[in-house]
Short mmCIF file of C-alpha atoms in Angstrom, two decimals:
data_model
loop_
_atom_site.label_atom_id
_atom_site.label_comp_id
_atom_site.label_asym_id
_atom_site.label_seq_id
_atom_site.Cartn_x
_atom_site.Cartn_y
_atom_site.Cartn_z
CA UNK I 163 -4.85 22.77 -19.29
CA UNK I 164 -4.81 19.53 -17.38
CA UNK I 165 -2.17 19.01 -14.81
CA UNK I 166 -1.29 15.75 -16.61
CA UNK I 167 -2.10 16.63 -20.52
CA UNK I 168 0.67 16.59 -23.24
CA UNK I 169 -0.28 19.75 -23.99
CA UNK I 170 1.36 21.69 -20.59
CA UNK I 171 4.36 19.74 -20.87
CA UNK I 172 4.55 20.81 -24.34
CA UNK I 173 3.58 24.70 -23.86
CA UNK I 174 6.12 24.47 -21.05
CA UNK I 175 8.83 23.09 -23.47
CA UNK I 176 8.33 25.65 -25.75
CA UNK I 177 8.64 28.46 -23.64
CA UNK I 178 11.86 27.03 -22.15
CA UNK I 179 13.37 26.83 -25.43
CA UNK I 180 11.93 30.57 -26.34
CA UNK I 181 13.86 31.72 -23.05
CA UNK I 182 16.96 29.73 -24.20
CA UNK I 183 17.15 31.79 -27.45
CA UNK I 184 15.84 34.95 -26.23
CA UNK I 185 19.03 34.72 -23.83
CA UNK I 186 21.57 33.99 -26.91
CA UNK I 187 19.83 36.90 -28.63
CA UNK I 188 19.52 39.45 -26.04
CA UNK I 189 22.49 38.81 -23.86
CA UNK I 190 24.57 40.90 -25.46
CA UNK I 191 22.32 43.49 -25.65
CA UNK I 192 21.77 43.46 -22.34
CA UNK I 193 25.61 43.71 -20.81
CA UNK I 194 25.34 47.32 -19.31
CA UNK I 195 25.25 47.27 -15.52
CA UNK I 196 21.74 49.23 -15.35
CA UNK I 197 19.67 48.29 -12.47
CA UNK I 198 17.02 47.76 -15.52
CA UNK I 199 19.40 45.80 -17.80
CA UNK I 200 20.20 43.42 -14.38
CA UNK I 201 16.72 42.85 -13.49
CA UNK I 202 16.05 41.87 -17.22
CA UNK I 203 18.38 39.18 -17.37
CA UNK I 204 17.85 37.77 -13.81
CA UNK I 205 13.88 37.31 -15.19
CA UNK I 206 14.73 35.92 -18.51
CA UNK I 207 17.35 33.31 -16.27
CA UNK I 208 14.47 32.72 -13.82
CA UNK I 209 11.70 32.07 -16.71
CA UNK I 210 14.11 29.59 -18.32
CA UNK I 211 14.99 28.00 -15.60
CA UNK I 212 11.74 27.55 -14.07
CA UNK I 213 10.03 26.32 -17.05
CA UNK I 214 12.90 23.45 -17.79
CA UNK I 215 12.19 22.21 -14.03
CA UNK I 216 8.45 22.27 -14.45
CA UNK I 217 9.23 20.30 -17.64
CA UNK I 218 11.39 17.74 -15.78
CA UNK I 219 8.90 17.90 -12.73
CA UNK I 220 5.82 17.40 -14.81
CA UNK I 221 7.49 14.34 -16.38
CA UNK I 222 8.09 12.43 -13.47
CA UNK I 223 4.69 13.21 -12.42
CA UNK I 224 3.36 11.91 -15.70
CA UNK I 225 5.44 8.99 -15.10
CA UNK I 226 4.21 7.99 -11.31
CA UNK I 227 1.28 9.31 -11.27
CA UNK I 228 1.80 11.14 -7.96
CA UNK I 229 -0.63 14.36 -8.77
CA UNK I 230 -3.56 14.10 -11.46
CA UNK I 231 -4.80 17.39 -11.22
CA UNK I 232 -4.59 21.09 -10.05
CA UNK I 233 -7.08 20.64 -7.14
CA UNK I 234 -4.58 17.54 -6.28
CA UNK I 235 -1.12 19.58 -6.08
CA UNK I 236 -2.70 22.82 -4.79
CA UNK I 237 -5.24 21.37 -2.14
CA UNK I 238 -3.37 18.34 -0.36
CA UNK I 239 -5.08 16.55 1.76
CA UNK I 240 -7.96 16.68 0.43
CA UNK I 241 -11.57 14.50 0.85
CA UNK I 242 -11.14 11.44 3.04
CA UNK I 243 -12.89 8.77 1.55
CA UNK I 244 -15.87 6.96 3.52
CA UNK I 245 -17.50 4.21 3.30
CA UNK I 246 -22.01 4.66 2.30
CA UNK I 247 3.89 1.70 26.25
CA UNK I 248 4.63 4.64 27.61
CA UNK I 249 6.86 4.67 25.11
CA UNK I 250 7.10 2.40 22.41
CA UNK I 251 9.73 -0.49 22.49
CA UNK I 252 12.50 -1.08 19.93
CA UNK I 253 12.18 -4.76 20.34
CA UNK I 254 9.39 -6.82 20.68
CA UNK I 255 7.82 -9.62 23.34
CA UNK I 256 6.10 -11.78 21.63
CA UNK I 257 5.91 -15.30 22.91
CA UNK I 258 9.31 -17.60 22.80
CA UNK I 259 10.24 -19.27 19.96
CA UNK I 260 12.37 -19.82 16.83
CA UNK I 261 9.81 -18.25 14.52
CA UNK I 262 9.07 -15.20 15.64
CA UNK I 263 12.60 -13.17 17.17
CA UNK I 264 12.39 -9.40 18.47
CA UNK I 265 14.34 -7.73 16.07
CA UNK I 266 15.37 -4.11 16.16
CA UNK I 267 15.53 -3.38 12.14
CA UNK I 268 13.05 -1.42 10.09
CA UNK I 269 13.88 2.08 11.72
CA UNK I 270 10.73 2.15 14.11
CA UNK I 271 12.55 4.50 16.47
CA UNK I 272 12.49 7.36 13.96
CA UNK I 273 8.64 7.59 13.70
CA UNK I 274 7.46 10.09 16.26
CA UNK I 275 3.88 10.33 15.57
CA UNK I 276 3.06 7.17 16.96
CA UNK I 277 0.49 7.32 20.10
CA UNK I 278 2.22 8.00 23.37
CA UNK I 279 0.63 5.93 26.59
CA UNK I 280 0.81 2.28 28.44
CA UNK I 281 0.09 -0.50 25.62
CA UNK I 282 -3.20 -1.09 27.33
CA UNK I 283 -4.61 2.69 26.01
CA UNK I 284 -2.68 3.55 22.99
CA UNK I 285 -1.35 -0.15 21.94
CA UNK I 286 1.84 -1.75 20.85
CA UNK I 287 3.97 -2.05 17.45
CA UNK I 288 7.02 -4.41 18.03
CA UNK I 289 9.46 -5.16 15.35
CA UNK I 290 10.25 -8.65 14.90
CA UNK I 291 11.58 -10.93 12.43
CA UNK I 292 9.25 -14.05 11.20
CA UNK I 293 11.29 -17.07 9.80
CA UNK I 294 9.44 -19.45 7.17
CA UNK I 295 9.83 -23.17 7.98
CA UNK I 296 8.09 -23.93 3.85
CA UNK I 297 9.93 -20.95 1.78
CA UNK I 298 13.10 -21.15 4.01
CA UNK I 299 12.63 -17.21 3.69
CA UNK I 300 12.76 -14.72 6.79
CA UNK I 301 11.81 -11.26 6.89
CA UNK I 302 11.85 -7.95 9.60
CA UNK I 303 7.67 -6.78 10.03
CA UNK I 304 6.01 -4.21 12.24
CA UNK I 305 3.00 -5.87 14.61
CA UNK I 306 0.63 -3.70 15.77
CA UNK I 307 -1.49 -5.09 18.95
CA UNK I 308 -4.30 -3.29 20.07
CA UNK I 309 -5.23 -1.60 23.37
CA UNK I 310 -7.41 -4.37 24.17
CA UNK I 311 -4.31 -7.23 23.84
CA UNK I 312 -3.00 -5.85 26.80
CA UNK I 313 -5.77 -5.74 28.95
CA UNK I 314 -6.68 -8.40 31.25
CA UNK I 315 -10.19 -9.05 30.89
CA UNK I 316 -9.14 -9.54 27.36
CA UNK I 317 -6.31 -12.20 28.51
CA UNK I 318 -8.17 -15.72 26.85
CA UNK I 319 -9.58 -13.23 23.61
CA UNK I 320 -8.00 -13.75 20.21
CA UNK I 321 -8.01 -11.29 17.62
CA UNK I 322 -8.71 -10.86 14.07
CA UNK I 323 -5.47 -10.37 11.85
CA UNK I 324 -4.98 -7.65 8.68
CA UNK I 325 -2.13 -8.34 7.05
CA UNK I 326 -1.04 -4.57 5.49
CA UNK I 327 1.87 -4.68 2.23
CA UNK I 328 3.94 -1.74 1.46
CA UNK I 329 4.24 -0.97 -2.81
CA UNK I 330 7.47 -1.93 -4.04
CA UNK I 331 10.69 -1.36 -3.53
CA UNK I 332 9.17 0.27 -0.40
CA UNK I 333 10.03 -1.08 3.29
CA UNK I 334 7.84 -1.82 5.68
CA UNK I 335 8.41 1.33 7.99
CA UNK I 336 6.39 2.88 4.67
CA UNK I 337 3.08 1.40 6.34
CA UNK I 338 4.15 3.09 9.75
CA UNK I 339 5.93 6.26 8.37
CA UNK I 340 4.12 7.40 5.56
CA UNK I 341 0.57 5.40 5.17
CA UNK I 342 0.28 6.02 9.18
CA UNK I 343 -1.71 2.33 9.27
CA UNK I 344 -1.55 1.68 13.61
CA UNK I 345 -2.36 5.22 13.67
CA UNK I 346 -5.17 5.77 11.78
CA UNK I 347 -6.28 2.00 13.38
CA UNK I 348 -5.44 3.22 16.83
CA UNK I 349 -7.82 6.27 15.87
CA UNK I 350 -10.43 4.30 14.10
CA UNK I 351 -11.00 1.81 17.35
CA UNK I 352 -10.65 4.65 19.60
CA UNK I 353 -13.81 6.22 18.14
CA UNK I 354 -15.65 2.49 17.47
CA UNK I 355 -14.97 2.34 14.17
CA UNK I 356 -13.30 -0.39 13.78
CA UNK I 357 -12.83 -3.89 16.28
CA UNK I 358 -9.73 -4.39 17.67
CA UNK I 359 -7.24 -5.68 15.27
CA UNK I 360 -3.94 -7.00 15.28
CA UNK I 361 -1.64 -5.58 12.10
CA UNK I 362 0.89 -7.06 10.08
CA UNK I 363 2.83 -4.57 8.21
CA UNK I 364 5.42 -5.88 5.45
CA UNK I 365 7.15 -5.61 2.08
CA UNK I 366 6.27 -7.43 -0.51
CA UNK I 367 9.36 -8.04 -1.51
CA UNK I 368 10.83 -10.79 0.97
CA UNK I 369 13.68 -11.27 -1.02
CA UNK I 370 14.94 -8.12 -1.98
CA UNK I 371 15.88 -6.37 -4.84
CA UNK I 372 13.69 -8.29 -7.33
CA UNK I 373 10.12 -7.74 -7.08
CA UNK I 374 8.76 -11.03 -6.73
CA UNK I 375 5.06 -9.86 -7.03
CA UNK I 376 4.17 -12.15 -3.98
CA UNK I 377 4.83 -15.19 -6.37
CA UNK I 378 6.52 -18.63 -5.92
CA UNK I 379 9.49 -17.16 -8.53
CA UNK I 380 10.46 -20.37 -10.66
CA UNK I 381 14.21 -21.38 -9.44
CA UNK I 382 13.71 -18.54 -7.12
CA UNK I 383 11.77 -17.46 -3.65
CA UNK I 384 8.59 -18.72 -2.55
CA UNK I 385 7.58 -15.66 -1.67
CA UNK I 386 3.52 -16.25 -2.04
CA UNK I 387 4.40 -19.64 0.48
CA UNK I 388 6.14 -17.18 3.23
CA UNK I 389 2.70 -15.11 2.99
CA UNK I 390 0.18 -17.94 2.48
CA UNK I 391 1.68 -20.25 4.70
CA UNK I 392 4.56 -19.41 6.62
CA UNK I 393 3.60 -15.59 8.00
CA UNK I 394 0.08 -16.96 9.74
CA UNK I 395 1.55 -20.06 11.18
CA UNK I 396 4.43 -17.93 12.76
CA UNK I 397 2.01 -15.36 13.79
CA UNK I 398 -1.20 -17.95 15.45
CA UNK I 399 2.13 -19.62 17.21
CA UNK I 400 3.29 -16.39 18.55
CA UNK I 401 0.51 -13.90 19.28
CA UNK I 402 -3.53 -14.64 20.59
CA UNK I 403 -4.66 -14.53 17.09
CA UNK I 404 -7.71 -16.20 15.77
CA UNK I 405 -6.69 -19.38 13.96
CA UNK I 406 -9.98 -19.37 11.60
CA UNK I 407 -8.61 -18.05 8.43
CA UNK I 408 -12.19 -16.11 8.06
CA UNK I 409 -10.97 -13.86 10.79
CA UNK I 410 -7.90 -12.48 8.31
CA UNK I 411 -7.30 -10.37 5.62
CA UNK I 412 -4.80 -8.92 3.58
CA UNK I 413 -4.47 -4.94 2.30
CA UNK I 414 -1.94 -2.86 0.42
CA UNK I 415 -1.46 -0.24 -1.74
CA UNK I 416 0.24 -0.46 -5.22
CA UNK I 417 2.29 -3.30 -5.68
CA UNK I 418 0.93 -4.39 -2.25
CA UNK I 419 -2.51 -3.99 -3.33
CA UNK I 420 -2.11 -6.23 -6.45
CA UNK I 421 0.10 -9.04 -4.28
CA UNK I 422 -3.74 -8.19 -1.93
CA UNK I 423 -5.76 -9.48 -4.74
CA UNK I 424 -3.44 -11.88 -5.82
CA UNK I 425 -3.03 -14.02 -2.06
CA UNK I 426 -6.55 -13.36 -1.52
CA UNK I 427 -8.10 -15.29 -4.99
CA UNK I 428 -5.29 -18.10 -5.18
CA UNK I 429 -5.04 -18.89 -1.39
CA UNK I 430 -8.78 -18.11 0.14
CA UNK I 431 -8.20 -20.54 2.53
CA UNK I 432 -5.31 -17.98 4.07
CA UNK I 433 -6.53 -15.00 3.16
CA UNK I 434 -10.47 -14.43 2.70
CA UNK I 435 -10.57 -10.75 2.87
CA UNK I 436 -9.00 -8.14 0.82
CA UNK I 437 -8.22 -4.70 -0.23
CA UNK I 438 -6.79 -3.62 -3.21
CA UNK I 439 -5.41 0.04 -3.56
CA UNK I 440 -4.32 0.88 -6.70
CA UNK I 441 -3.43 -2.14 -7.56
CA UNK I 442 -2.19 -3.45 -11.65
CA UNK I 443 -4.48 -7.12 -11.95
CA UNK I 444 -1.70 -8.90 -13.61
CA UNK I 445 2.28 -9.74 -12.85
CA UNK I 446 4.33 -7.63 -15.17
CA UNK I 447 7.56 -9.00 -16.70
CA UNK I 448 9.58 -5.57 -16.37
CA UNK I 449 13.12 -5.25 -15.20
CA UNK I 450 11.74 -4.67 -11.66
CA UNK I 451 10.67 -8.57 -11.51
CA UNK I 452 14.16 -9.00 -13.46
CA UNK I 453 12.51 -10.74 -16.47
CA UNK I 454 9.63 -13.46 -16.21
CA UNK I 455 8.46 -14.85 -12.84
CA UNK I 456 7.53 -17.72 -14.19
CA UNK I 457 10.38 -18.90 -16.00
CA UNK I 458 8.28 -19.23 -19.21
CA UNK I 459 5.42 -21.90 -17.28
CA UNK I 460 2.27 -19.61 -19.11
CA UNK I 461 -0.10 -21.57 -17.28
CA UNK I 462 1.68 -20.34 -13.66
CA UNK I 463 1.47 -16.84 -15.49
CA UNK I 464 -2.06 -17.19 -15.74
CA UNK I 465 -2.88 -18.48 -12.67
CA UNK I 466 -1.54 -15.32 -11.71
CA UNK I 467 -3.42 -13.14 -14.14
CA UNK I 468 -6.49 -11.85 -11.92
CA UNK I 469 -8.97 -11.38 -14.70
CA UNK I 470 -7.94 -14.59 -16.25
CA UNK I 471 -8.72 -16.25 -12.76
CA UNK I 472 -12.42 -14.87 -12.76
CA UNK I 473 -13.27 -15.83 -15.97
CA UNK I 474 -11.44 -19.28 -16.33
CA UNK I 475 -11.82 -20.78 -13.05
CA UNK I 476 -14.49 -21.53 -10.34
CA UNK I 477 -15.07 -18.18 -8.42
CA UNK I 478 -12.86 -18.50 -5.14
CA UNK I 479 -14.93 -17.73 -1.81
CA UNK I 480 -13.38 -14.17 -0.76
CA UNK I 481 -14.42 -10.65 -0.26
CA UNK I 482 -12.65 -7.67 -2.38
CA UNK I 483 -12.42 -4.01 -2.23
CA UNK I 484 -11.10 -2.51 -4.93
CA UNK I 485 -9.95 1.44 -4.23
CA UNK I 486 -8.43 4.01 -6.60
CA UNK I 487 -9.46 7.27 -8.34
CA UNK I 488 -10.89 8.28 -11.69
CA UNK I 489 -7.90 10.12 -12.33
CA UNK I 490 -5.20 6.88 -11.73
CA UNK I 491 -3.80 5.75 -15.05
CA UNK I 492 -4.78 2.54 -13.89
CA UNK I 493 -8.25 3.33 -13.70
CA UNK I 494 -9.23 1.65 -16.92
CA UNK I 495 -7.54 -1.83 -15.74
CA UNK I 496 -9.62 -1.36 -12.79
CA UNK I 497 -12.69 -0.78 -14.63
CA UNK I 498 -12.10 -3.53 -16.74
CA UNK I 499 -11.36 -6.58 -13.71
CA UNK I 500 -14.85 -4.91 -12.50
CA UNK I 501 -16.74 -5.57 -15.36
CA UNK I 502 -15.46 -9.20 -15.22
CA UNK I 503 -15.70 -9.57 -11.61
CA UNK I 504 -18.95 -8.15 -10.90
CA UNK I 505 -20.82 -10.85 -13.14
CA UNK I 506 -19.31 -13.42 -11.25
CA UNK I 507 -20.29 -11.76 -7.82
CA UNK I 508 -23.90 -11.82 -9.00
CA UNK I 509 -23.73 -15.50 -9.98
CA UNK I 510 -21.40 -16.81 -7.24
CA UNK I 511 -22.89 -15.43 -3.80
CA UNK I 512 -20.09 -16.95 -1.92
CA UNK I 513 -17.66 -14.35 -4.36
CA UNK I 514 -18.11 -10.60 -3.38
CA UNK I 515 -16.93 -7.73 -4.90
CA UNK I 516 -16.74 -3.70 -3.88
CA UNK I 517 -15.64 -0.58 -5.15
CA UNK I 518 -14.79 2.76 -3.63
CA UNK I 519 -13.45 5.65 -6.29
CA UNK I 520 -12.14 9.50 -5.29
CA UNK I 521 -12.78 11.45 -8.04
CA UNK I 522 -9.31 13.03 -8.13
CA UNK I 523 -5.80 11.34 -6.61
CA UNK I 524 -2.49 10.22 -7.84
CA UNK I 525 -0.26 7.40 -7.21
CA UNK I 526 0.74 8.67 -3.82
CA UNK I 527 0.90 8.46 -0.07
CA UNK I 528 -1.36 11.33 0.31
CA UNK I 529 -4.42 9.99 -1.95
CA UNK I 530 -3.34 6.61 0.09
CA UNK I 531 -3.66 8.17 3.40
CA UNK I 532 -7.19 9.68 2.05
CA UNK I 533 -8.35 6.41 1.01
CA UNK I 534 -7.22 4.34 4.42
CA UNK I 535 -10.08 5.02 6.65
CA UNK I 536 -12.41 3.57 4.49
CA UNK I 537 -10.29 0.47 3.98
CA UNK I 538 -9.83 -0.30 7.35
CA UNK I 539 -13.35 0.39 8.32
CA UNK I 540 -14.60 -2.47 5.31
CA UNK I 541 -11.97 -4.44 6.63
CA UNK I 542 -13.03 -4.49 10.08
CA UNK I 543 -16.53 -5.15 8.89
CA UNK I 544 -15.37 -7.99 7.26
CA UNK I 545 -13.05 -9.89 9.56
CA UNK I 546 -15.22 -12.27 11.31
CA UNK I 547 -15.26 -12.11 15.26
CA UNK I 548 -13.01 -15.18 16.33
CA UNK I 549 -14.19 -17.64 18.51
CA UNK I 550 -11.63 -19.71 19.57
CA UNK I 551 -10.34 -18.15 22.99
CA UNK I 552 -7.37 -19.00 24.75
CA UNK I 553 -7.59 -22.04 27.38
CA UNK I 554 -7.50 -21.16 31.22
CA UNK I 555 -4.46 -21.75 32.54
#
């Protein structure tokens, strides 16, 4: 049986309730203090009990979508999937100003596995807090600078920008803790596999505990303004980053992938490159987002419908990837925005569209962490060299 089929969870439930009776029925029976009669009712406790858990356990998988199948739970780790400081500070330096403050949330100092060395071999990732001057909003974000920001014959080079979302109600410190993103970068441009990039990582959520679904939320936060707008002007005032929006793009996994999509087809001119892992292709009204987004406006809710986008409006000039696995409950929704997208891809030249699939996965950081390498390499292949260079001084 199928890690994930009704009928485990179900053979499973029956034999817990079998061990529950057997226990009212035998127990008595067995209330000698044999070594046997012991052992028999320590294995009929264990059988019980084990089977319940693997009940509850196998619902909560069924519900997340963690696992998918046996060759998932058993063999972790798994396929990657490929495409055909001496220390590192709490705060961070960027350049002065009311923007962009070091900051020493987000818990940086409690990842270890973070490449040791001077910024100019291993790279930086400083903690700071970017304030909105648009959405009024302000959030704490990890930025990763590459080895080559820090070097001097680099000094007048700007750099391309990926701007990396956590899934909801995630943190940030989930891009750095769990996904690994500036290490698997650090490891990707060590080896040429990707140009040197400067990384964004942050919640979706800028206004927490609602999930705003990177949305303007009607009598509520601008979120999608604070990404669109807000995060890149704080960032191209702060750090040498390229100020030609073809030079950026935006990735994220679950909730982060979908707000990835979402920035990327309604604000090209911010974000013209993106990557979409695991993502759902429309805002749900659940009582994460705490009812409707869109305070009943259908038209904003379609707007924000991806597959509604494609087929009802002029096809936006941006590159997609779309990433998940054949075993993802959301692998039909993905299938479906494909079939619409695609057609458009072939009409409109200026609209691309790619897809990368493992054939087994859940809804987890370690099919996410399987899946980055690839990401980051399209990304990279994507971002478009900038060529505006600092002035001499």
């Amino acid at each position: 049986m199928e890690l994930t089929s009704r009928a485990l969870v179900y053979s499973l439930v029956a034999l817990a309730s079998v061990s529950l009776l057997a226990i009212l029925w035998l127990w008595p029976r067995l209330a000698r203090q044999h070594p046997v009669v012991v052992l028999a009712r320590i294995g009929l406790l264990t059988v019980a009990q084990v089977a319940v858990v693997s009940v509850l356990a196998l619902s909560v998988n069924n519900s997340y979508g963690f696992y998918t199948s046996w060759n998932d739970l058993l063999h972790p780790g798994g396929t990657p999937l490929a495409l055909a400081a001496a220390e590192h500070p709490k705060a961070a330096a960027p350049k002065a100003g009311a923007l962009v403050q070091p900051s020493t949330e987000g818990g940086l100092e409690t990842v270890k596995d973070l490449p040791q060395g001077k910024p100019e071999e291993v790279g930086r990732v400083d903690s700071v807090k970017i304030t909105g001057t648009e959405s009024g909003l302000s959030d704490q974000v990890f930025v990763y600078l590459p080895p080559e920001y820090f070097v001097p014959r680099y000094a007048r080079e700007r750099f391309p920008v990926l701007l990396a979302l956590a899934g909801y109600p995630g943190p940030s410190l989930h891009l750095v803790e769990g996904l690994r993103v500036p290490q698997t970068a650090w490891e990707l441009e060590r080896t040429g596999r990707m140009a040197p990039t400067v990384i964004v990582m942050a919640r979706p959520s800028v206004a927490p505990p609602r999930n705003t679904e990177c949305v303007d939320v009607a009598n509520g936060p601008k979120t999608e303004t604070w990404f669109a707008k807000d995060l890149p002007a704080a960032l191209r005032a702060s750090y040498r980053v390229s100020r030609s929006p073809a030079s950026w793009g935006v990735l994220g996994y679950s909730t982060g992938g979908s707000c990835a999509l979402r920035l990327a087809l309604r604000n090209p001119g911010s974000y013209p490159n993106a990557t979409a892992m695991h993502a759902d292709y429309q805002v749900p009204n659940d009582r994460w987002t705490d009812g409707d987004l869109f305070g009943g406006d259908k038209l904003a809710a379609q707007h924000s419908d991806d597959v509604w986008r494609l087929q009802n409006l002029p096809a936006p000039k941006v590159s997609l990837l779309v990433i998940s696995t054949r075993t993802e409950e959301d692998f039909p929704a993905t299938q479906q925005f494909l079939s619409v997208a695609q057609p458009v891809a072939e009409a409109h030249p200026e609209f691309r569209v790619d897809s990368l699939f493992l054939d087994d996965g859940g809804h987890s950081f370690e099919t996410w962490r399987r899946e980055l390498p690839a990401a980051l390499e399209w990304m990279s292949d994507h971002l478009k060299p900038p060529q505006d260079r600092e002035p001499r001084q």
